[in-house]
Amino acid sequence: FCFLFQVPPSSTLLDVKHKFHKACPQWYPSRVGLQLERNGPYLKDSVNIQSLAVSSIITLYFTDLGQQVSWTTFFLTEYTGPLLIYLLFYIRLSTIYDQVESMKNFRHPVVHLSCVCHCLHYIRHLLETLFVHKFSGGHTPLKNMIKGCAFYWGFTSWIAYYINHPRYTPPSFGHRQACFAALAFLMCEAGNHFINVALAHPSHSGLKACFPSPTYNPFTWLFLLVSCPNYTYEIGSWISFTVMTQTLPVGIFAFLMVIQMSLWAQKKHKLYLKRFYPEVRRKAALIPIIF
């Protein structure tokens, strides 16, 4: 039990967490989860004490959320790994490939194109993490970052090993297949970026927030059909990368990304229906008509 006295009614739960941290230094604010009842939902840091209290005494239940990291640290770590790992395979280290075989076999142009596209994808993610995205929740458990890094870093190692292997087999239709797929990849990357910018700067009508609407930019017109076009473009990028490289590990990764993006899109679509029902009710979550 920890008793906090003389807490102003205008205080937020974040203020309460700081007071709790002073009383119990081992529990820093981002590690503390507060609930009104046992096994209830965690209260947001922005919640006002006055809106919760029915008397001058309020009881909150404390849960240790475990070691936390900021969302910025989470995404920077998760996306920096694939960028560096892929480059290590691209330069064909002697510890990974046989040097004699690496020198003997000619590199198909699609190998260089794949490296450029892969690096561009993760550089975009890193720059958007730093300059575009706005994170509502300040922290996430460290175990989530470990799982995310294991997934992205592990698949990148598998993908990069095959694409940069001296015996890599180029696409069936050669340069034509690679060029068309690369063009589709770049278009999806551009669309993803413009959608993320639109989501980071939503339009407002007076005091009421509105669902992002298409602008003169053609890449934002997908808002007319789906509620989560950023996930649609992300799936398009990985499908294009699969066609461009024609490699099984990329195809498996793309398939898993389709499943993950579908789950995220359904969850976000339900939230949009609650907030922007008239504007979103006729839209699909991820793929027009199909999903």
Tab-separated table of C-alpha atoms in Angstrom:
chain	number	residue	atom	x	y	z
A	1	PHE	CA	0.000	0.000	0.000
A	2	CYS	CA	1.131	3.526	-0.777
A	3	PHE	CA	-0.787	6.571	0.469
A	4	LEU	CA	-0.484	9.850	-1.436
A	5	PHE	CA	-1.809	12.945	0.307
A	6	GLN	CA	-2.797	16.428	-0.886
A	7	VAL	CA	-3.161	15.503	-4.546
A	8	PRO	CA	-4.964	18.379	-6.339
A	9	PRO	CA	-8.153	17.331	-8.175
A	10	SER	CA	-6.777	18.846	-11.372
A	11	SER	CA	-3.810	16.448	-11.351
A	12	THR	CA	-3.491	13.839	-14.066
A	13	LEU	CA	-2.583	10.206	-13.541
A	14	LEU	CA	0.900	11.011	-14.824
A	15	ASP	CA	1.279	13.427	-11.882
A	16	VAL	CA	0.121	10.640	-9.572
A	17	LYS	CA	2.715	8.295	-11.072
A	18	HIS	CA	5.467	10.836	-10.423
A	19	LYS	CA	4.361	11.177	-6.796
A	20	PHE	CA	4.276	7.404	-6.510
A	21	HIS	CA	7.812	7.277	-7.953
A	22	LYS	CA	9.041	9.645	-5.252
A	23	ALA	CA	7.504	7.443	-2.573
A	24	CYS	CA	8.711	4.207	-4.195
A	25	PRO	CA	11.789	5.021	-6.354
A	26	GLN	CA	12.012	1.504	-7.818
A	27	TRP	CA	8.798	2.079	-9.822
A	28	TYR	CA	9.422	4.742	-12.454
A	29	PRO	CA	6.321	6.263	-14.124
A	30	SER	CA	6.472	4.419	-17.459
A	31	ARG	CA	6.582	1.085	-15.624
A	32	VAL	CA	3.454	1.766	-13.583
A	33	GLY	CA	-0.023	0.701	-14.718
A	34	LEU	CA	-2.976	2.102	-12.757
A	35	GLN	CA	-6.483	0.649	-12.715
A	36	LEU	CA	-9.744	1.581	-10.988
A	37	GLU	CA	-10.464	-2.082	-10.265
A	38	ARG	CA	-8.524	-5.314	-10.280
A	39	ASN	CA	-8.043	-6.739	-13.797
A	40	GLY	CA	-9.658	-3.612	-15.219
A	41	PRO	CA	-8.320	-1.582	-18.154
A	42	TYR	CA	-5.249	0.554	-17.638
A	43	LEU	CA	-6.019	4.245	-17.277
A	44	LYS	CA	-4.362	6.749	-19.598
A	45	ASP	CA	-1.822	9.179	-18.196
A	46	SER	CA	-3.894	12.129	-19.392
A	47	VAL	CA	-6.961	11.167	-17.308
A	48	ASN	CA	-7.898	13.798	-14.721
A	49	ILE	CA	-8.222	12.722	-11.081
A	50	GLN	CA	-11.380	14.778	-10.687
A	51	SER	CA	-13.094	12.714	-13.386
A	52	LEU	CA	-12.389	9.485	-11.459
A	53	ALA	CA	-12.956	10.427	-7.825
A	54	VAL	CA	-16.409	10.219	-6.262
A	55	SER	CA	-15.086	11.420	-2.893
A	56	SER	CA	-11.934	12.928	-1.418
A	57	ILE	CA	-10.404	9.430	-1.273
A	58	ILE	CA	-9.724	7.351	-4.384
A	59	THR	CA	-8.254	3.854	-4.569
A	60	LEU	CA	-6.118	2.871	-7.573
A	61	TYR	CA	-4.664	-0.560	-8.224
A	62	PHE	CA	-1.028	-0.727	-9.255
A	63	THR	CA	0.501	-3.183	-11.763
A	64	ASP	CA	4.162	-3.516	-12.658
A	65	LEU	CA	4.263	-3.343	-16.474
A	66	GLY	CA	7.884	-4.505	-16.597
A	67	GLN	CA	10.882	-2.771	-18.121
A	68	GLN	CA	9.757	-0.228	-20.712
A	69	VAL	CA	11.273	1.448	-23.782
A	70	SER	CA	10.014	4.459	-25.701
A	71	TRP	CA	8.197	3.911	-29.007
A	72	THR	CA	10.893	5.885	-30.796
A	73	THR	CA	13.594	3.572	-29.431
A	74	PHE	CA	11.411	0.577	-30.309
A	75	PHE	CA	11.051	1.464	-33.991
A	76	LEU	CA	14.588	2.793	-34.467
A	77	THR	CA	16.015	-0.453	-33.105
A	78	GLU	CA	13.600	-2.621	-35.052
A	79	TYR	CA	14.309	-0.909	-38.401
A	80	THR	CA	18.036	-0.208	-38.056
A	81	GLY	CA	18.800	-3.926	-37.746
A	82	PRO	CA	17.409	-4.996	-41.161
A	83	LEU	CA	19.179	-2.089	-42.855
A	84	LEU	CA	22.611	-3.065	-41.523
A	85	ILE	CA	22.095	-6.833	-41.726
A	86	TYR	CA	21.146	-6.704	-45.396
A	87	LEU	CA	24.243	-4.637	-46.222
A	88	LEU	CA	26.467	-7.194	-44.468
A	89	PHE	CA	25.147	-9.919	-46.768
A	90	TYR	CA	25.321	-7.613	-49.795
A	91	ILE	CA	29.088	-7.080	-49.435
A	92	ARG	CA	29.457	-10.879	-49.229
A	93	LEU	CA	31.608	-11.309	-46.152
A	94	SER	CA	34.045	-14.225	-46.272
A	95	THR	CA	32.450	-15.614	-43.114
A	96	ILE	CA	29.102	-15.938	-44.933
A	97	TYR	CA	29.937	-16.945	-48.517
A	98	ASP	CA	32.819	-18.713	-50.192
A	99	GLN	CA	35.134	-16.018	-51.547
A	100	VAL	CA	36.277	-17.987	-54.596
A	101	GLU	CA	32.678	-18.630	-55.624
A	102	SER	CA	31.730	-15.003	-54.910
A	103	MET	CA	34.488	-13.682	-57.175
A	104	LYS	CA	33.742	-16.166	-59.936
A	105	ASN	CA	29.969	-15.694	-60.254
A	106	PHE	CA	28.560	-12.581	-61.927
A	107	ARG	CA	26.034	-10.532	-59.948
A	108	HIS	CA	22.744	-10.072	-61.733
A	109	PRO	CA	21.563	-6.403	-61.799
A	110	VAL	CA	18.457	-7.383	-59.791
A	111	VAL	CA	20.752	-8.089	-56.826
A	112	HIS	CA	21.886	-4.452	-56.772
A	113	LEU	CA	18.334	-3.227	-57.418
A	114	SER	CA	17.021	-5.321	-54.526
A	115	CYS	CA	19.618	-3.861	-52.177
A	116	VAL	CA	18.632	-0.308	-53.154
A	117	CYS	CA	14.911	-1.026	-52.683
A	118	HIS	CA	15.381	-2.837	-49.379
A	119	CYS	CA	17.554	-0.062	-47.952
A	120	LEU	CA	15.147	2.602	-49.221
A	121	HIS	CA	12.250	0.859	-47.460
A	122	TYR	CA	13.909	0.861	-44.044
A	123	ILE	CA	15.474	4.299	-44.419
A	124	ARG	CA	11.951	5.620	-45.061
A	125	HIS	CA	10.734	3.893	-41.897
A	126	LEU	CA	13.580	5.386	-39.855
A	127	LEU	CA	13.054	8.922	-41.150
A	128	GLU	CA	9.295	8.720	-40.595
A	129	THR	CA	9.885	7.502	-37.042
A	130	LEU	CA	12.031	10.568	-36.361
A	131	PHE	CA	10.136	13.262	-38.242
A	132	VAL	CA	6.594	12.122	-39.151
A	133	HIS	CA	4.970	9.744	-36.667
A	134	LYS	CA	3.371	11.001	-33.468
A	135	PHE	CA	3.222	8.371	-30.744
A	136	SER	CA	0.277	8.676	-28.350
A	137	GLY	CA	1.537	6.072	-25.863
A	138	GLY	CA	4.944	6.929	-24.492
A	139	HIS	CA	6.328	3.451	-23.832
A	140	THR	CA	5.991	-0.250	-24.585
A	141	PRO	CA	7.349	-3.343	-22.784
A	142	LEU	CA	10.926	-4.292	-23.621
A	143	LYS	CA	9.808	-7.850	-24.457
A	144	ASN	CA	7.759	-6.477	-27.378
A	145	MET	CA	10.877	-4.865	-28.845
A	146	ILE	CA	12.809	-8.126	-28.468
A	147	LYS	CA	10.062	-10.064	-30.300
A	148	GLY	CA	9.846	-7.435	-33.063
A	149	CYS	CA	13.615	-7.400	-33.559
A	150	ALA	CA	13.775	-11.208	-33.640
A	151	PHE	CA	11.113	-11.264	-36.373
A	152	TYR	CA	12.499	-8.499	-38.617
A	153	TRP	CA	16.188	-9.226	-38.075
A	154	GLY	CA	15.752	-12.976	-38.496
A	155	PHE	CA	13.742	-12.709	-41.718
A	156	THR	CA	16.127	-10.092	-43.118
A	157	SER	CA	19.054	-12.471	-42.583
A	158	TRP	CA	17.193	-15.268	-44.375
A	159	ILE	CA	16.097	-13.005	-47.247
A	160	ALA	CA	19.485	-11.340	-47.699
A	161	TYR	CA	21.339	-14.659	-47.620
A	162	TYR	CA	19.427	-15.998	-50.628
A	163	ILE	CA	19.280	-12.822	-52.721
A	164	ASN	CA	22.997	-12.093	-52.335
A	165	HIS	CA	24.122	-15.710	-52.667
A	166	PRO	CA	26.641	-16.323	-55.501
A	167	ARG	CA	24.277	-18.963	-56.942
A	168	TYR	CA	21.202	-16.737	-56.826
A	169	THR	CA	18.885	-17.358	-59.790
A	170	PRO	CA	17.464	-14.177	-61.409
A	171	PRO	CA	13.708	-13.746	-62.107
A	172	SER	CA	12.143	-15.831	-64.851
A	173	PHE	CA	11.406	-12.861	-67.121
A	174	GLY	CA	14.687	-11.106	-66.431
A	175	HIS	CA	15.043	-7.330	-66.556
A	176	ARG	CA	11.436	-6.724	-67.583
A	177	GLN	CA	10.046	-8.462	-64.495
A	178	ALA	CA	12.519	-6.751	-62.185
A	179	CYS	CA	11.905	-3.272	-63.612
A	180	PHE	CA	8.108	-3.460	-63.494
A	181	ALA	CA	8.198	-4.837	-59.947
A	182	ALA	CA	10.689	-2.153	-58.871
A	183	LEU	CA	8.428	0.556	-60.307
A	184	ALA	CA	5.454	-0.862	-58.381
A	185	PHE	CA	7.611	-1.041	-55.250
A	186	LEU	CA	8.620	2.615	-55.522
A	187	MET	CA	5.026	3.698	-56.092
A	188	CYS	CA	3.889	1.801	-52.980
A	189	GLU	CA	6.717	3.312	-50.952
A	190	ALA	CA	5.759	6.808	-52.089
A	191	GLY	CA	2.089	6.122	-51.343
A	192	ASN	CA	2.923	4.808	-47.888
A	193	HIS	CA	4.907	7.934	-47.105
A	194	PHE	CA	2.217	10.369	-48.235
A	195	ILE	CA	-0.456	8.442	-46.312
A	196	ASN	CA	1.649	8.552	-43.132
A	197	VAL	CA	2.123	12.297	-43.553
A	198	ALA	CA	-1.646	12.725	-43.989
A	199	LEU	CA	-2.330	10.650	-40.866
A	200	ALA	CA	0.207	12.670	-38.872
A	201	HIS	CA	-1.499	15.942	-39.891
A	202	PRO	CA	-5.241	15.181	-39.960
A	203	SER	CA	-7.699	17.796	-41.135
A	204	HIS	CA	-9.983	19.418	-38.583
A	205	SER	CA	-13.354	21.045	-38.881
A	206	GLY	CA	-13.703	23.454	-36.008
A	207	LEU	CA	-13.131	21.523	-32.787
A	208	LYS	CA	-14.096	18.177	-34.280
A	209	ALA	CA	-11.480	15.841	-35.686
A	210	CYS	CA	-12.241	14.418	-39.126
A	211	PHE	CA	-11.149	11.294	-40.931
A	212	PRO	CA	-8.243	12.084	-43.334
A	213	SER	CA	-9.573	13.029	-46.735
A	214	PRO	CA	-7.859	12.732	-50.144
A	215	THR	CA	-5.958	15.754	-51.433
A	216	TYR	CA	-4.633	16.761	-54.847
A	217	ASN	CA	-1.922	14.115	-54.314
A	218	PRO	CA	-3.019	10.969	-56.242
A	219	PHE	CA	-1.372	8.703	-53.670
A	220	THR	CA	-3.922	9.833	-51.060
A	221	TRP	CA	-6.920	8.947	-53.229
A	222	LEU	CA	-6.872	5.456	-51.723
A	223	PHE	CA	-8.594	7.035	-48.704
A	224	LEU	CA	-11.762	6.971	-50.836
A	225	LEU	CA	-11.786	3.158	-50.806
A	226	VAL	CA	-10.058	1.939	-47.645
A	227	SER	CA	-9.633	3.206	-44.102
A	228	CYS	CA	-6.031	1.969	-43.666
A	229	PRO	CA	-4.251	2.690	-46.981
A	230	ASN	CA	-0.837	2.759	-45.303
A	231	TYR	CA	-1.165	-0.978	-44.647
A	232	THR	CA	-2.384	-1.518	-48.210
A	233	TYR	CA	0.723	0.188	-49.588
A	234	GLU	CA	2.968	-1.755	-47.176
A	235	ILE	CA	1.566	-5.041	-48.478
A	236	GLY	CA	2.010	-3.786	-52.053
A	237	SER	CA	5.672	-3.043	-51.368
A	238	TRP	CA	6.434	-6.550	-50.161
A	239	ILE	CA	4.460	-8.252	-52.910
A	240	SER	CA	6.375	-6.167	-55.463
A	241	PHE	CA	9.657	-7.067	-53.771
A	242	THR	CA	8.661	-10.739	-53.971
A	243	VAL	CA	7.994	-10.495	-57.700
A	244	MET	CA	11.213	-8.548	-58.259
A	245	THR	CA	13.480	-11.060	-56.473
A	246	GLN	CA	11.400	-14.218	-57.095
A	247	THR	CA	12.700	-15.716	-53.842
A	248	LEU	CA	10.829	-18.041	-51.480
A	249	PRO	CA	11.933	-16.357	-48.191
A	250	VAL	CA	10.617	-12.995	-49.438
A	251	GLY	CA	7.330	-14.634	-50.419
A	252	ILE	CA	6.925	-16.176	-46.967
A	253	PHE	CA	7.728	-12.850	-45.320
A	254	ALA	CA	5.220	-11.064	-47.579
A	255	PHE	CA	2.548	-13.644	-46.681
A	256	LEU	CA	3.132	-13.097	-42.951
A	257	MET	CA	3.012	-9.334	-43.468
A	258	VAL	CA	-0.368	-9.692	-45.202
A	259	ILE	CA	-1.702	-11.544	-42.150
A	260	GLN	CA	-0.250	-9.020	-39.701
A	261	MET	CA	-1.423	-5.979	-41.667
A	262	SER	CA	-4.896	-7.510	-41.965
A	263	LEU	CA	-5.166	-7.888	-38.198
A	264	TRP	CA	-3.937	-4.342	-37.584
A	265	ALA	CA	-6.281	-2.954	-40.249
A	266	GLN	CA	-9.325	-4.703	-38.750
A	267	LYS	CA	-8.503	-3.372	-35.300
A	268	LYS	CA	-7.967	0.181	-36.539
A	269	HIS	CA	-11.053	0.032	-38.757
A	270	LYS	CA	-13.214	-0.753	-35.707
A	271	LEU	CA	-11.793	2.284	-33.923
A	272	TYR	CA	-12.461	4.456	-36.969
A	273	LEU	CA	-16.068	3.231	-37.088
A	274	LYS	CA	-16.589	4.430	-33.526
A	275	ARG	CA	-15.020	7.838	-34.147
A	276	PHE	CA	-15.912	8.584	-37.785
A	277	TYR	CA	-18.862	6.303	-38.535
A	278	PRO	CA	-20.535	8.264	-41.370
A	279	GLU	CA	-17.231	8.771	-43.191
A	280	VAL	CA	-15.841	5.244	-42.766
A	281	ARG	CA	-18.901	2.968	-42.896
A	282	ARG	CA	-18.708	2.405	-46.687
A	283	LYS	CA	-14.931	1.864	-46.773
A	284	ALA	CA	-13.053	-1.426	-46.659
A	285	ALA	CA	-10.414	-1.935	-43.985
A	286	LEU	CA	-7.491	-2.963	-46.191
A	287	ILE	CA	-8.319	-4.027	-49.751
A	288	PRO	CA	-11.321	-2.645	-51.685
A	289	ILE	CA	-14.227	-5.104	-52.105
A	290	ILE	CA	-12.129	-8.115	-50.989
A	291	PHE	CA	-11.236	-6.964	-47.473
